[in-house]
Amino acid sequence: MADAKSFVAAAMALSGTVSAPHFDRTAFKVKRTFATLAADGLSANLAFTPDEQELKCAVASQIFQRIDNKWGLQGWTTMWLSEASDEDVAVALAMAYAHAIGPARKR
C-alpha cells in the first residue's frame, strides 16, 4: 500500500522535479506540473493523456478515477494511494513525468 510519504519520495526521485504549493495541494513539476498531492495525503492527481486515463481507469478502477471536470477531460486522473502499491505509484508518476518533460501535447 502506498502513502503520501512514498508518493513524495517517488516523485522527487524523478530528475529535475521540484515541489511547490498549488492551492490546497502540493504540485510536482519539471517543465510543467505532472502531479499534485492532496493536503490530506490520501490521493494524488496525475496528468495522463485521455487514452492513458481511459486504460488506467478501466484496468484499475479501484486506484484510478477520472477527475469529473474540464481537467479530467484533458486526462487528469485521481489516484487513491491506499489502493495502490509503490510500483503502481512509480509507474503512474513515470508516465505523467514523461509528458511533462516532453513537447507540449494537444489536449
PDB file of C-alpha atoms in Angstrom:
ATOM      1  CA  MET A   1       0.000   0.000   0.000  1.00  0.00           C
ATOM      2  CA  ALA A   2       1.346   3.393  -0.994  1.00  0.00           C
ATOM      3  CA  ASP A   3       1.060   6.520   1.097  1.00  0.00           C
ATOM      4  CA  ALA A   4       1.879  10.228   0.854  1.00  0.00           C
ATOM      5  CA  LYS A   5       5.462   9.699   2.020  1.00  0.00           C
ATOM      6  CA  SER A   6       6.214   7.069  -0.635  1.00  0.00           C
ATOM      7  CA  PHE A   7       4.437   9.168  -3.294  1.00  0.00           C
ATOM      8  CA  VAL A   8       6.572  12.230  -2.492  1.00  0.00           C
ATOM      9  CA  ALA A   9       9.768  10.151  -2.478  1.00  0.00           C
ATOM     10  CA  ALA A  10       8.950   8.614  -5.868  1.00  0.00           C
ATOM     11  CA  ALA A  11       8.005  11.975  -7.399  1.00  0.00           C
ATOM     12  CA  MET A  12      11.109  13.752  -6.107  1.00  0.00           C
ATOM     13  CA  ALA A  13      13.337  10.926  -7.392  1.00  0.00           C
ATOM     14  CA  LEU A  14      12.436  11.896 -10.965  1.00  0.00           C
ATOM     15  CA  SER A  15      15.200  14.065 -12.424  1.00  0.00           C
ATOM     16  CA  GLY A  16      14.663  17.806 -12.135  1.00  0.00           C
ATOM     17  CA  THR A  17      11.426  17.555 -10.179  1.00  0.00           C
ATOM     18  CA  VAL A  18      10.599  20.359  -7.777  1.00  0.00           C
ATOM     19  CA  SER A  19       7.655  20.658  -5.437  1.00  0.00           C
ATOM     20  CA  ALA A  20       5.660  23.792  -4.726  1.00  0.00           C
ATOM     21  CA  PRO A  21       2.363  24.767  -3.139  1.00  0.00           C
ATOM     22  CA  HIS A  22      -0.588  24.592  -5.524  1.00  0.00           C
ATOM     23  CA  PHE A  23      -3.813  25.833  -3.909  1.00  0.00           C
ATOM     24  CA  ASP A  24      -4.526  23.280  -1.149  1.00  0.00           C
ATOM     25  CA  ARG A  25      -2.206  20.698  -2.716  1.00  0.00           C
ATOM     26  CA  THR A  26       1.499  20.149  -3.355  1.00  0.00           C
ATOM     27  CA  ALA A  27       2.490  20.234  -7.027  1.00  0.00           C
ATOM     28  CA  PHE A  28       5.330  18.260  -8.583  1.00  0.00           C
ATOM     29  CA  LYS A  29       6.748  19.703 -11.784  1.00  0.00           C
ATOM     30  CA  VAL A  30       9.608  19.836 -14.214  1.00  0.00           C
ATOM     31  CA  LYS A  31       8.735  21.939 -17.283  1.00  0.00           C
ATOM     32  CA  ARG A  32       5.040  21.547 -16.361  1.00  0.00           C
ATOM     33  CA  THR A  33       3.120  20.170 -13.424  1.00  0.00           C
ATOM     34  CA  PHE A  34       2.694  16.420 -13.778  1.00  0.00           C
ATOM     35  CA  ALA A  35       1.189  15.533 -10.394  1.00  0.00           C
ATOM     36  CA  THR A  36      -0.352  17.042  -7.296  1.00  0.00           C
ATOM     37  CA  LEU A  37      -0.788  15.545  -3.840  1.00  0.00           C
ATOM     38  CA  ALA A  38      -3.891  16.287  -1.765  1.00  0.00           C
ATOM     39  CA  ALA A  39      -3.325  18.059   1.553  1.00  0.00           C
ATOM     40  CA  ASP A  40      -4.707  15.035   3.427  1.00  0.00           C
ATOM     41  CA  GLY A  41      -2.242  12.727   1.631  1.00  0.00           C
ATOM     42  CA  LEU A  42      -4.955  10.274   0.611  1.00  0.00           C
ATOM     43  CA  SER A  43      -4.928  10.921  -3.125  1.00  0.00           C
ATOM     44  CA  ALA A  44      -2.873  12.412  -5.907  1.00  0.00           C
ATOM     45  CA  ASN A  45      -3.806  13.783  -9.308  1.00  0.00           C
ATOM     46  CA  LEU A  46      -1.695  12.866 -12.317  1.00  0.00           C
ATOM     47  CA  ALA A  47      -1.538  14.218 -15.871  1.00  0.00           C
ATOM     48  CA  PHE A  48      -2.145  11.384 -18.315  1.00  0.00           C
ATOM     49  CA  THR A  49      -3.313  11.541 -21.894  1.00  0.00           C
ATOM     50  CA  PRO A  50      -7.048  10.822 -22.237  1.00  0.00           C
ATOM     51  CA  ASP A  51      -6.201   7.409 -23.735  1.00  0.00           C
ATOM     52  CA  GLU A  52      -3.891   6.538 -20.834  1.00  0.00           C
ATOM     53  CA  GLN A  53      -6.537   7.732 -18.401  1.00  0.00           C
ATOM     54  CA  GLU A  54      -9.178   5.542 -20.010  1.00  0.00           C
ATOM     55  CA  LEU A  55      -6.930   2.483 -19.824  1.00  0.00           C
ATOM     56  CA  LYS A  56      -5.821   3.091 -16.219  1.00  0.00           C
ATOM     57  CA  CYS A  57      -9.420   3.647 -15.064  1.00  0.00           C
ATOM     58  CA  ALA A  58     -10.649   0.535 -16.889  1.00  0.00           C
ATOM     59  CA  VAL A  59      -7.880  -1.776 -15.669  1.00  0.00           C
ATOM     60  CA  ALA A  60      -7.571  -0.487 -12.097  1.00  0.00           C
ATOM     61  CA  SER A  61     -10.783   1.356 -11.226  1.00  0.00           C
ATOM     62  CA  GLN A  62     -10.131   0.917  -7.504  1.00  0.00           C
ATOM     63  CA  ILE A  63      -6.947   3.009  -7.898  1.00  0.00           C
ATOM     64  CA  PHE A  64      -7.707   5.478 -10.706  1.00  0.00           C
ATOM     65  CA  GLN A  65     -10.679   7.757 -11.347  1.00  0.00           C
ATOM     66  CA  ARG A  66     -11.122  10.483 -13.947  1.00  0.00           C
ATOM     67  CA  ILE A  67     -11.466  13.904 -12.359  1.00  0.00           C
ATOM     68  CA  ASP A  68     -15.043  14.998 -13.017  1.00  0.00           C
ATOM     69  CA  ASN A  69     -14.391  18.372 -14.633  1.00  0.00           C
ATOM     70  CA  LYS A  70     -12.644  20.031 -17.591  1.00  0.00           C
ATOM     71  CA  TRP A  71      -9.236  18.915 -16.287  1.00  0.00           C
ATOM     72  CA  GLY A  72     -10.424  15.325 -16.188  1.00  0.00           C
ATOM     73  CA  LEU A  73     -11.475  15.517 -19.824  1.00  0.00           C
ATOM     74  CA  GLN A  74      -7.876  16.502 -20.595  1.00  0.00           C
ATOM     75  CA  GLY A  75      -6.508  13.393 -18.854  1.00  0.00           C
ATOM     76  CA  TRP A  76      -6.068  14.497 -15.229  1.00  0.00           C
ATOM     77  CA  THR A  77      -6.747  11.467 -13.082  1.00  0.00           C
ATOM     78  CA  THR A  78      -7.073  10.868  -9.350  1.00  0.00           C
ATOM     79  CA  MET A  79      -5.005   8.059  -7.839  1.00  0.00           C
ATOM     80  CA  TRP A  80      -6.166   6.668  -4.473  1.00  0.00           C
ATOM     81  CA  LEU A  81      -2.919   5.917  -2.667  1.00  0.00           C
ATOM     82  CA  SER A  82      -4.310   3.417  -0.142  1.00  0.00           C
ATOM     83  CA  GLU A  83      -5.384   1.190  -3.037  1.00  0.00           C
ATOM     84  CA  ALA A  84      -2.080   1.492  -4.908  1.00  0.00           C
ATOM     85  CA  SER A  85       1.221  -0.306  -4.490  1.00  0.00           C
ATOM     86  CA  ASP A  86       4.513   1.560  -4.564  1.00  0.00           C
ATOM     87  CA  GLU A  87       5.035   0.057  -8.032  1.00  0.00           C
ATOM     88  CA  ASP A  88       1.662   1.464  -9.192  1.00  0.00           C
ATOM     89  CA  VAL A  89       2.786   4.885  -7.957  1.00  0.00           C
ATOM     90  CA  ALA A  90       6.181   4.673  -9.653  1.00  0.00           C
ATOM     91  CA  VAL A  91       4.698   3.608 -12.997  1.00  0.00           C
ATOM     92  CA  ALA A  92       1.970   6.271 -12.919  1.00  0.00           C
ATOM     93  CA  LEU A  93       4.423   9.020 -11.959  1.00  0.00           C
ATOM     94  CA  ALA A  94       6.856   7.984 -14.698  1.00  0.00           C
ATOM     95  CA  MET A  95       4.062   8.165 -17.254  1.00  0.00           C
ATOM     96  CA  ALA A  96       2.921  11.624 -16.146  1.00  0.00           C
ATOM     97  CA  TYR A  97       6.528  12.841 -15.835  1.00  0.00           C
ATOM     98  CA  ALA A  98       7.289  11.783 -19.417  1.00  0.00           C
ATOM     99  CA  HIS A  99       4.561  14.134 -20.655  1.00  0.00           C
ATOM    100  CA  ALA A 100       5.862  16.995 -18.523  1.00  0.00           C
ATOM    101  CA  ILE A 101       9.403  16.804 -19.900  1.00  0.00           C
ATOM    102  CA  GLY A 102       8.385  16.140 -23.498  1.00  0.00           C
ATOM    103  CA  PRO A 103       6.928  18.513 -26.067  1.00  0.00           C
ATOM    104  CA  ALA A 104       3.572  20.090 -25.259  1.00  0.00           C
ATOM    105  CA  ARG A 105       0.708  17.777 -26.107  1.00  0.00           C
ATOM    106  CA  LYS A 106      -2.571  18.713 -27.687  1.00  0.00           C
ATOM    107  CA  ARG A 107      -5.499  18.264 -25.371  1.00  0.00           C
TER     108      ARG A 107
END
